[in-house]
């Protein structure tokens, strides 16, 4: 949670919107010299040293976190209501909505032209209600049902059946809405909004990992031991000042073919959360909106996805046009290209890394690339890019008949220039 900057959704957060913003002290074990017995135990405390700001979001490259002391709040209750609207005014409403509700977030379905607003606020602890959030998508599910769902996805993708993809997405989103997404007013049944309950029962939203072991008759939807979901997430943060323009650009792109975004409907659309600026060196640099896109992936890494070029164009607009910050735990290489230049204290983080682990025992080729210490993040191979960036080794059509060429040795950051074969 700390190493990758895990966060919730709030512009109201008293301390911040991420787990690491509530760290008061840390104990970290890192390599040492012979005189140290080859180990150093560092106790970092807020206010004593700025190095704790490097350790809060460390990507694991500073050492092993041994103990953490968090700042806590007294337990409180929340009141949660989901409200659906069309997305015509989303650019204006998204920012204002986060200012009105403490734990607000949004689920955006561009292909359906709708947004689900989460109206979520703190209420007194004596407010009546014992609501629980057990999100349907995070529950144990029959393995046979998961296999059928995955098979249907595979067929729709391989046959490029966009209409079927859209129908599946609408059916799933309607079913989730009808079931209140897994909310219950008393732990058993849902009767009406608002759902009022203790913070820990409404923030934690999934019972799968606590479900009974039954020999995989049921499983979590993402369990790799069975035929189930196989997906990827792309996540980035856009500054509040740029969020409206970014949303408008996405809407303009989707308007060319609304079916292009049906591929995310089965994964609950684009999750939009509110994030606040952090003093962590690799934390959020300013208040913004975090966009999470979850989408199907083939088990064959060379197999293009349906409407992959549209999702990649959105990704590249966010990263390159709007300077979006990557989520350290949910992205592909393209999101990390030049990322360290976006962090004001990026160089200071690297200095702390070199002091804590001068031999690089806690680093890898990948972390060195992400931190800008070793080459780039480009993977050069023959053919067209399926991972967001493309280097062509010889003249060729990337999409026969569509008039798009890759030129030898040139790097393309525009998915519409270098399309998939």
Coordinates of C-alpha atoms in Angstrom, one line a residue:
X1 CA 0.0 0.0 0.0
X2 CA 2.8 2.4 0.9
X3 CA 5.3 1.6 -1.8
X4 CA 2.8 2.2 -4.7
X5 CA 0.9 5.1 -3.2
X6 CA -2.5 3.5 -2.6
X7 CA -5.2 6.1 -2.1
X8 CA -8.9 6.6 -1.5
X9 CA -11.2 9.4 -2.8
X10 CA -11.5 12.7 -1.1
X11 CA -10.6 16.4 -1.5
X12 CA -11.7 16.9 2.1
X13 CA -9.1 14.7 3.7
X14 CA -7.7 16.3 6.8
X15 CA -4.3 14.8 6.4
X16 CA -4.5 13.7 2.8
X17 CA -6.2 11.2 0.5
X18 CA -3.6 8.4 0.5
X19 CA -2.6 5.8 3.1
X20 CA 0.9 7.2 3.2
X21 CA -0.3 10.6 4.2
X22 CA -1.2 9.1 7.6
X23 CA 2.3 7.7 8.4
X24 CA 3.8 9.2 11.6
X25 CA 6.8 6.9 12.0
X26 CA 8.5 4.2 10.0
X27 CA 11.2 1.6 10.7
X28 CA 13.1 0.5 7.6
X29 CA 15.8 -2.1 7.2
X30 CA 18.3 -1.4 4.4
X31 CA 21.8 -2.6 3.4
X32 CA 24.8 -1.4 5.4
X33 CA 28.5 -1.4 5.3
X34 CA 30.8 -3.9 7.0
X35 CA 31.1 -1.6 10.1
X36 CA 27.3 -1.7 10.4
X37 CA 27.1 -5.5 10.2
X38 CA 25.9 -5.1 6.6
X39 CA 22.6 -3.8 7.8
X40 CA 21.1 -0.4 8.7
X41 CA 17.9 0.0 10.7
X42 CA 16.5 3.5 10.2
X43 CA 13.8 4.9 12.3
X44 CA 12.1 7.7 10.5
X45 CA 9.8 10.1 12.3
X46 CA 7.7 12.9 10.8
X47 CA 9.3 16.2 11.8
X48 CA 12.7 14.8 12.5
X49 CA 13.8 14.4 8.9
X50 CA 12.5 15.0 5.4
X51 CA 13.7 11.5 4.4
X52 CA 10.5 10.0 5.6
X53 CA 8.9 11.8 2.6
X54 CA 11.0 9.5 0.4
X55 CA 10.2 6.4 2.3
X56 CA 6.4 6.9 2.3
X57 CA 6.1 6.1 -1.4
X58 CA 9.3 4.2 -2.1
X59 CA 8.5 1.7 -4.9
X60 CA 10.4 -0.8 -2.6
X61 CA 13.8 0.5 -3.6
X62 CA 14.9 2.0 -0.2
X63 CA 14.7 -1.2 1.8
X64 CA 12.3 -3.4 3.7
X65 CA 9.6 -1.6 5.7
X66 CA 9.6 -3.3 9.1
X67 CA 7.1 -1.2 11.2
X68 CA 4.8 1.7 10.6
X69 CA 2.9 3.9 13.0
X70 CA -0.2 5.6 11.5
X71 CA -2.2 8.6 12.6
X72 CA -5.8 7.4 13.4
X73 CA -9.2 8.9 13.7
X74 CA -12.1 7.9 16.0
X75 CA -14.5 5.6 14.2
X76 CA -17.4 7.4 12.5
X77 CA -20.4 6.6 10.3
X78 CA -21.0 7.5 6.7
X79 CA -24.1 8.0 4.6
X80 CA -23.9 6.6 1.0
X81 CA -26.3 7.1 -2.0
X82 CA -25.7 6.3 -5.6
X83 CA -27.3 8.7 -8.2
X84 CA -27.3 8.3 -11.9
X85 CA -27.2 11.2 -14.4
X86 CA -26.2 11.7 -18.0
X87 CA -22.6 12.8 -18.7
X88 CA -23.2 16.0 -20.8
X89 CA -22.1 18.3 -18.0
X90 CA -19.5 16.0 -16.4
X91 CA -16.6 18.3 -17.1
X92 CA -18.1 21.0 -15.0
X93 CA -19.8 18.8 -12.4
X94 CA -17.0 16.5 -11.6
X95 CA -14.9 19.1 -9.8
X96 CA -17.8 20.7 -8.0
X97 CA -19.1 17.3 -6.9
X98 CA -15.9 16.5 -5.0
X99 CA -16.1 19.8 -3.1
X100 CA -19.7 18.9 -1.9
X101 CA -19.2 15.4 -0.6
X102 CA -16.3 14.2 1.6
X103 CA -15.9 10.6 0.1
X104 CA -17.3 11.3 -3.4
X105 CA -16.3 9.3 -6.5
X106 CA -17.8 8.7 -9.9
X107 CA -18.2 5.8 -12.3
X108 CA -18.3 7.0 -15.9
X109 CA -19.8 5.0 -18.8
X110 CA -18.9 7.1 -21.9
X111 CA -20.5 4.6 -24.3
X112 CA -23.8 4.8 -22.4
X113 CA -23.5 8.6 -21.8
X114 CA -24.1 8.2 -18.1
X115 CA -22.3 8.8 -14.8
X116 CA -23.0 7.2 -11.4
X117 CA -22.3 9.7 -8.7
X118 CA -21.4 8.4 -5.2
X119 CA -22.9 10.8 -2.6
X120 CA -20.9 9.8 0.4
X121 CA -20.6 11.9 3.6
X122 CA -19.6 11.6 7.2
X123 CA -22.5 11.6 9.7
X124 CA -22.7 11.4 13.5
X125 CA -21.9 8.1 15.1
X126 CA -25.3 7.9 16.6
X127 CA -27.0 8.0 13.2
X128 CA -29.3 5.0 12.7
X129 CA -28.0 2.4 10.4
X130 CA -25.7 -0.6 10.2
X131 CA -25.0 -0.7 6.5
X132 CA -22.4 -2.9 4.8
X133 CA -20.8 -2.7 1.4
X134 CA -20.1 -6.1 -0.1
X135 CA -19.5 -5.2 -3.7
X136 CA -20.9 -7.9 -6.0
X137 CA -17.8 -8.0 -8.2
X138 CA -15.6 -8.7 -5.2
X139 CA -17.5 -11.7 -3.9
X140 CA -16.8 -15.4 -4.2
X141 CA -18.5 -16.6 -7.4
X142 CA -19.1 -20.0 -9.0
X143 CA -16.0 -21.0 -10.9
X144 CA -18.2 -22.4 -13.7
X145 CA -20.0 -19.0 -14.0
X146 CA -16.6 -17.2 -14.2
X147 CA -15.5 -19.6 -16.9
X148 CA -18.6 -18.9 -19.0
X149 CA -18.2 -15.1 -18.6
X150 CA -14.6 -15.3 -19.7
X151 CA -15.4 -17.5 -22.7
X152 CA -18.0 -15.0 -23.8
X153 CA -15.5 -12.2 -23.5
X154 CA -12.9 -14.2 -25.5
X155 CA -15.4 -14.8 -28.3
X156 CA -16.6 -11.2 -28.5
X157 CA -13.0 -10.0 -28.7
X158 CA -11.8 -12.5 -31.2
X159 CA -14.8 -11.8 -33.5
X160 CA -14.6 -8.1 -32.8
X161 CA -18.3 -8.1 -32.0
X162 CA -18.6 -4.5 -30.6
X163 CA -22.4 -4.7 -30.5
X164 CA -22.3 -7.8 -28.3
X165 CA -19.7 -6.2 -26.1
X166 CA -22.0 -3.2 -25.6
X167 CA -25.0 -5.4 -24.8
X168 CA -23.0 -7.3 -22.2
X169 CA -21.8 -4.1 -20.6
X170 CA -25.3 -2.6 -20.4
X171 CA -26.7 -5.8 -18.9
X172 CA -24.0 -6.0 -16.2
X173 CA -24.1 -2.3 -15.3
X174 CA -27.9 -2.5 -15.0
X175 CA -27.7 -5.6 -12.9
X176 CA -25.2 -3.9 -10.5
X177 CA -27.4 -0.9 -10.3
X178 CA -30.5 -3.0 -9.5
X179 CA -28.7 -4.8 -6.8
X180 CA -27.4 -1.5 -5.3
X181 CA -23.9 -2.7 -6.1
X182 CA -23.9 -5.0 -3.1
X183 CA -25.0 -2.4 -0.5
X184 CA -27.3 -3.5 2.3
X185 CA -28.9 -1.4 5.0
X186 CA -28.6 -4.0 7.7
X187 CA -26.0 -6.5 6.4
X188 CA -28.7 -8.6 4.8
X189 CA -31.0 -6.7 2.6
X190 CA -31.1 -3.4 0.7
X191 CA -34.3 -1.4 1.1
X192 CA -33.5 2.2 0.2
X193 CA -30.8 4.9 0.0
X194 CA -29.1 6.3 1.9
X195 CA -27.2 3.4 3.3
X196 CA -25.8 4.5 6.7
X197 CA -23.1 2.5 8.4
X198 CA -19.7 2.5 10.1
X199 CA -16.8 3.8 8.0
X200 CA -14.9 0.5 8.0
X201 CA -18.0 -1.3 6.7
X202 CA -18.6 1.0 3.8
X203 CA -15.0 1.7 2.8
X204 CA -14.0 -2.0 2.7
X205 CA -16.1 -3.5 -0.1
X206 CA -15.5 -7.1 -0.8
X207 CA -15.9 -10.4 1.1
X208 CA -14.2 -12.8 -1.3
X209 CA -10.9 -13.2 0.5
X210 CA -12.8 -14.1 3.7
X211 CA -15.1 -16.6 2.0
X212 CA -15.0 -20.3 2.8
X213 CA -12.5 -22.6 1.1
X214 CA -14.5 -25.1 -1.0
X215 CA -12.0 -26.6 -3.4
X216 CA -12.5 -23.9 -6.0
X217 CA -16.1 -24.6 -6.5
X218 CA -16.3 -20.8 -5.9
X219 CA -13.4 -18.4 -6.4
X220 CA -12.5 -14.7 -6.5
X221 CA -13.2 -13.4 -10.1
X222 CA -9.5 -12.7 -10.6
X223 CA -8.2 -16.1 -9.3
X224 CA -5.5 -17.2 -11.7
X225 CA -5.9 -20.9 -10.8
X226 CA -9.1 -21.1 -12.8
X227 CA -10.5 -19.7 -16.0
X228 CA -11.7 -16.3 -14.8
X229 CA -11.2 -12.6 -15.4
X230 CA -7.9 -11.5 -16.9
X231 CA -7.6 -7.8 -17.1
X232 CA -5.3 -4.8 -16.9
X233 CA -5.7 -1.4 -15.3
X234 CA -4.4 1.9 -16.5
X235 CA -4.6 4.7 -13.9
X236 CA -3.4 8.3 -13.9
X237 CA -4.1 11.6 -12.2
X238 CA -5.0 14.8 -14.0
X239 CA -4.7 18.2 -12.2
X240 CA -8.1 19.7 -11.3
X241 CA -7.3 22.7 -13.5
X242 CA -7.0 20.3 -16.6
X243 CA -9.7 17.8 -15.7
X244 CA -12.5 19.5 -17.6
X245 CA -10.5 19.7 -20.8
X246 CA -9.4 16.1 -20.5
X247 CA -13.0 14.9 -20.0
X248 CA -14.1 16.9 -23.0
X249 CA -11.3 15.4 -25.2
X250 CA -12.4 11.9 -24.2
X251 CA -16.0 12.7 -25.0
X252 CA -15.0 14.1 -28.4
X253 CA -13.0 10.9 -29.1
X254 CA -15.8 8.6 -28.0
X255 CA -18.4 10.5 -30.1
X256 CA -16.6 9.1 -33.2
X257 CA -17.9 5.7 -32.3
X258 CA -19.6 5.3 -28.9
X259 CA -19.2 1.6 -29.1
X260 CA -15.4 2.0 -28.6
X261 CA -15.8 2.4 -24.8
X262 CA -18.2 -0.5 -24.3
X263 CA -15.0 -2.6 -23.6
X264 CA -14.8 -1.0 -20.1
X265 CA -18.5 -1.3 -19.2
X266 CA -18.1 -4.9 -17.9
X267 CA -15.5 -3.5 -15.5
X268 CA -17.7 -0.8 -14.1
X269 CA -16.7 2.0 -16.4
X270 CA -14.0 4.6 -15.7
X271 CA -13.7 5.0 -11.9
X272 CA -13.0 8.7 -11.1
X273 CA -11.6 9.5 -7.7
X274 CA -10.4 12.6 -5.9
X275 CA -6.8 12.9 -4.8
X276 CA -5.0 15.5 -2.9
X277 CA -1.4 16.9 -3.0
X278 CA 1.0 15.0 -0.8
X279 CA 4.4 15.8 0.8
X280 CA 5.7 12.4 -0.3
X281 CA 8.4 12.9 -2.9
X282 CA 6.7 10.4 -5.3
X283 CA 3.1 11.3 -4.2
X284 CA 0.5 13.4 -5.9
X285 CA 2.0 16.8 -6.8
X286 CA -1.3 18.7 -6.7
X287 CA -5.1 18.1 -6.1
X288 CA -6.6 16.2 -9.0
X289 CA -8.9 13.6 -10.5
X290 CA -7.6 10.0 -10.7
X291 CA -9.0 8.0 -13.7
X292 CA -9.0 4.2 -13.4
X293 CA -9.6 2.2 -16.7
X294 CA -10.0 -1.6 -16.3
X295 CA -10.2 -3.7 -19.4
X296 CA -9.9 -7.1 -20.9
X297 CA -6.6 -8.7 -21.8
X298 CA -5.9 -11.7 -23.9
X299 CA -3.7 -14.5 -22.5
X300 CA -1.8 -14.1 -25.8
X301 CA 0.4 -11.0 -25.4
X302 CA 0.4 -10.5 -29.2
X303 CA -3.3 -10.4 -29.6
X304 CA -4.8 -6.9 -30.1
X305 CA -7.8 -5.9 -28.1
X306 CA -11.1 -4.6 -29.5
X307 CA -10.8 -0.8 -29.9
X308 CA -7.4 -0.9 -28.3
X309 CA -6.3 2.2 -30.3
X310 CA -9.1 4.3 -28.6
X311 CA -8.1 3.3 -25.1
X312 CA -4.4 3.9 -26.0
X313 CA -5.2 7.4 -27.4
X314 CA -6.9 8.3 -24.1
X315 CA -3.9 7.0 -22.2
X316 CA -1.5 9.0 -24.3
X317 CA -3.6 12.1 -24.1
X318 CA -3.5 11.8 -20.3
X319 CA 0.2 11.1 -20.0
X320 CA 1.6 13.3 -22.7
X321 CA -0.9 16.1 -23.5
X322 CA -2.0 16.7 -19.9
X323 CA 1.1 15.6 -18.0
X324 CA -0.8 13.0 -16.0
X325 CA 0.9 11.3 -13.1
X326 CA 1.0 7.5 -13.2
X327 CA -0.4 5.3 -10.4
X328 CA 2.8 3.4 -9.4
X329 CA 0.9 0.1 -9.1
X330 CA -1.5 0.1 -12.0
X331 CA 0.1 0.9 -15.4
X332 CA 2.0 -0.1 -18.5
X333 CA 5.5 1.2 -19.4
X334 CA 4.1 4.1 -21.5
X335 CA 2.8 5.8 -18.4
X336 CA 6.2 5.8 -16.8
X337 CA 8.0 7.3 -19.8
X338 CA 9.6 10.5 -18.5
X339 CA 7.5 10.3 -15.3
X340 CA 10.3 11.4 -12.9
X341 CA 10.5 14.8 -14.5
X342 CA 6.9 15.4 -13.3
X343 CA 7.9 15.2 -9.6
X344 CA 9.4 18.3 -8.0
X345 CA 11.4 16.2 -5.5
X346 CA 12.3 13.4 -7.9
X347 CA 16.0 14.1 -7.8
X348 CA 15.9 14.2 -4.0
X349 CA 14.2 10.8 -4.0
X350 CA 17.0 9.4 -6.1
X351 CA 19.6 10.9 -3.7
X352 CA 17.9 9.1 -0.7
X353 CA 17.8 5.9 -2.7
X354 CA 21.5 6.0 -3.4
X355 CA 22.3 6.7 0.3
X356 CA 20.0 4.0 1.6
X357 CA 20.9 1.3 -0.9
X358 CA 24.1 2.2 -2.7
X359 CA 24.6 -1.3 -4.2
X360 CA 21.0 -1.4 -5.6
X361 CA 20.1 -4.6 -3.8
X362 CA 16.5 -3.5 -3.6
X363 CA 16.4 -2.3 -7.2
X364 CA 15.8 -4.0 -10.5
X365 CA 16.3 -3.1 -14.2
X366 CA 12.7 -2.0 -14.3
X367 CA 12.8 0.3 -11.2
X368 CA 16.0 1.9 -12.6
X369 CA 14.3 2.5 -15.9
X370 CA 11.2 4.1 -14.2
X371 CA 13.4 6.3 -12.1
X372 CA 15.3 7.4 -15.2
X373 CA 18.6 5.8 -14.1
X374 CA 19.1 3.3 -16.8
X375 CA 18.0 3.8 -20.4
X376 CA 14.4 4.1 -21.4
X377 CA 11.3 2.0 -21.0
X378 CA 11.0 1.2 -24.7
X379 CA 10.8 -2.4 -25.7
X380 CA 12.1 -2.8 -29.2
X381 CA 10.9 -5.7 -31.2
X382 CA 9.8 -6.4 -34.8
X383 CA 6.2 -5.5 -35.5
X384 CA 3.6 -3.0 -34.2
X385 CA 3.3 -1.9 -30.6
X386 CA 0.7 -3.5 -28.4
X387 CA 2.0 -1.8 -25.2
X388 CA 1.4 1.9 -26.0
X389 CA 4.7 2.8 -27.8
X390 CA 6.1 1.5 -31.1
X391 CA 9.5 1.3 -32.7
X392 CA 9.4 0.2 -36.3
X393 CA 12.5 -1.6 -37.7
X394 CA 11.6 -1.3 -41.4
X395 CA 8.9 0.2 -43.6
X396 CA 5.6 -1.5 -43.3
X397 CA 1.9 -0.9 -43.1
X398 CA 0.7 -1.3 -39.5
X399 CA -2.9 -1.5 -40.6
X400 CA -3.3 -2.7 -44.2
X401 CA -5.5 -0.5 -46.3
X402 CA -5.8 2.3 -43.6
X403 CA -2.8 4.3 -44.9
X404 CA -0.8 4.4 -41.6
X405 CA 2.9 3.8 -41.9
X406 CA 5.7 3.1 -39.4
X407 CA 9.0 4.7 -40.4
X408 CA 12.3 3.0 -39.6
X409 CA 13.7 3.8 -36.2
X410 CA 11.0 6.3 -35.3
X411 CA 9.2 6.2 -32.0
X412 CA 5.5 6.8 -32.2
X413 CA 3.4 8.0 -29.2
X414 CA 0.2 8.2 -31.2
X415 CA -1.8 5.0 -31.3
X416 CA -3.6 6.1 -34.5
X417 CA -0.3 6.3 -36.3
X418 CA 0.9 2.9 -35.4
X419 CA -2.1 0.6 -35.3
X420 CA -2.1 -3.1 -34.5
X421 CA -1.8 -5.7 -37.2

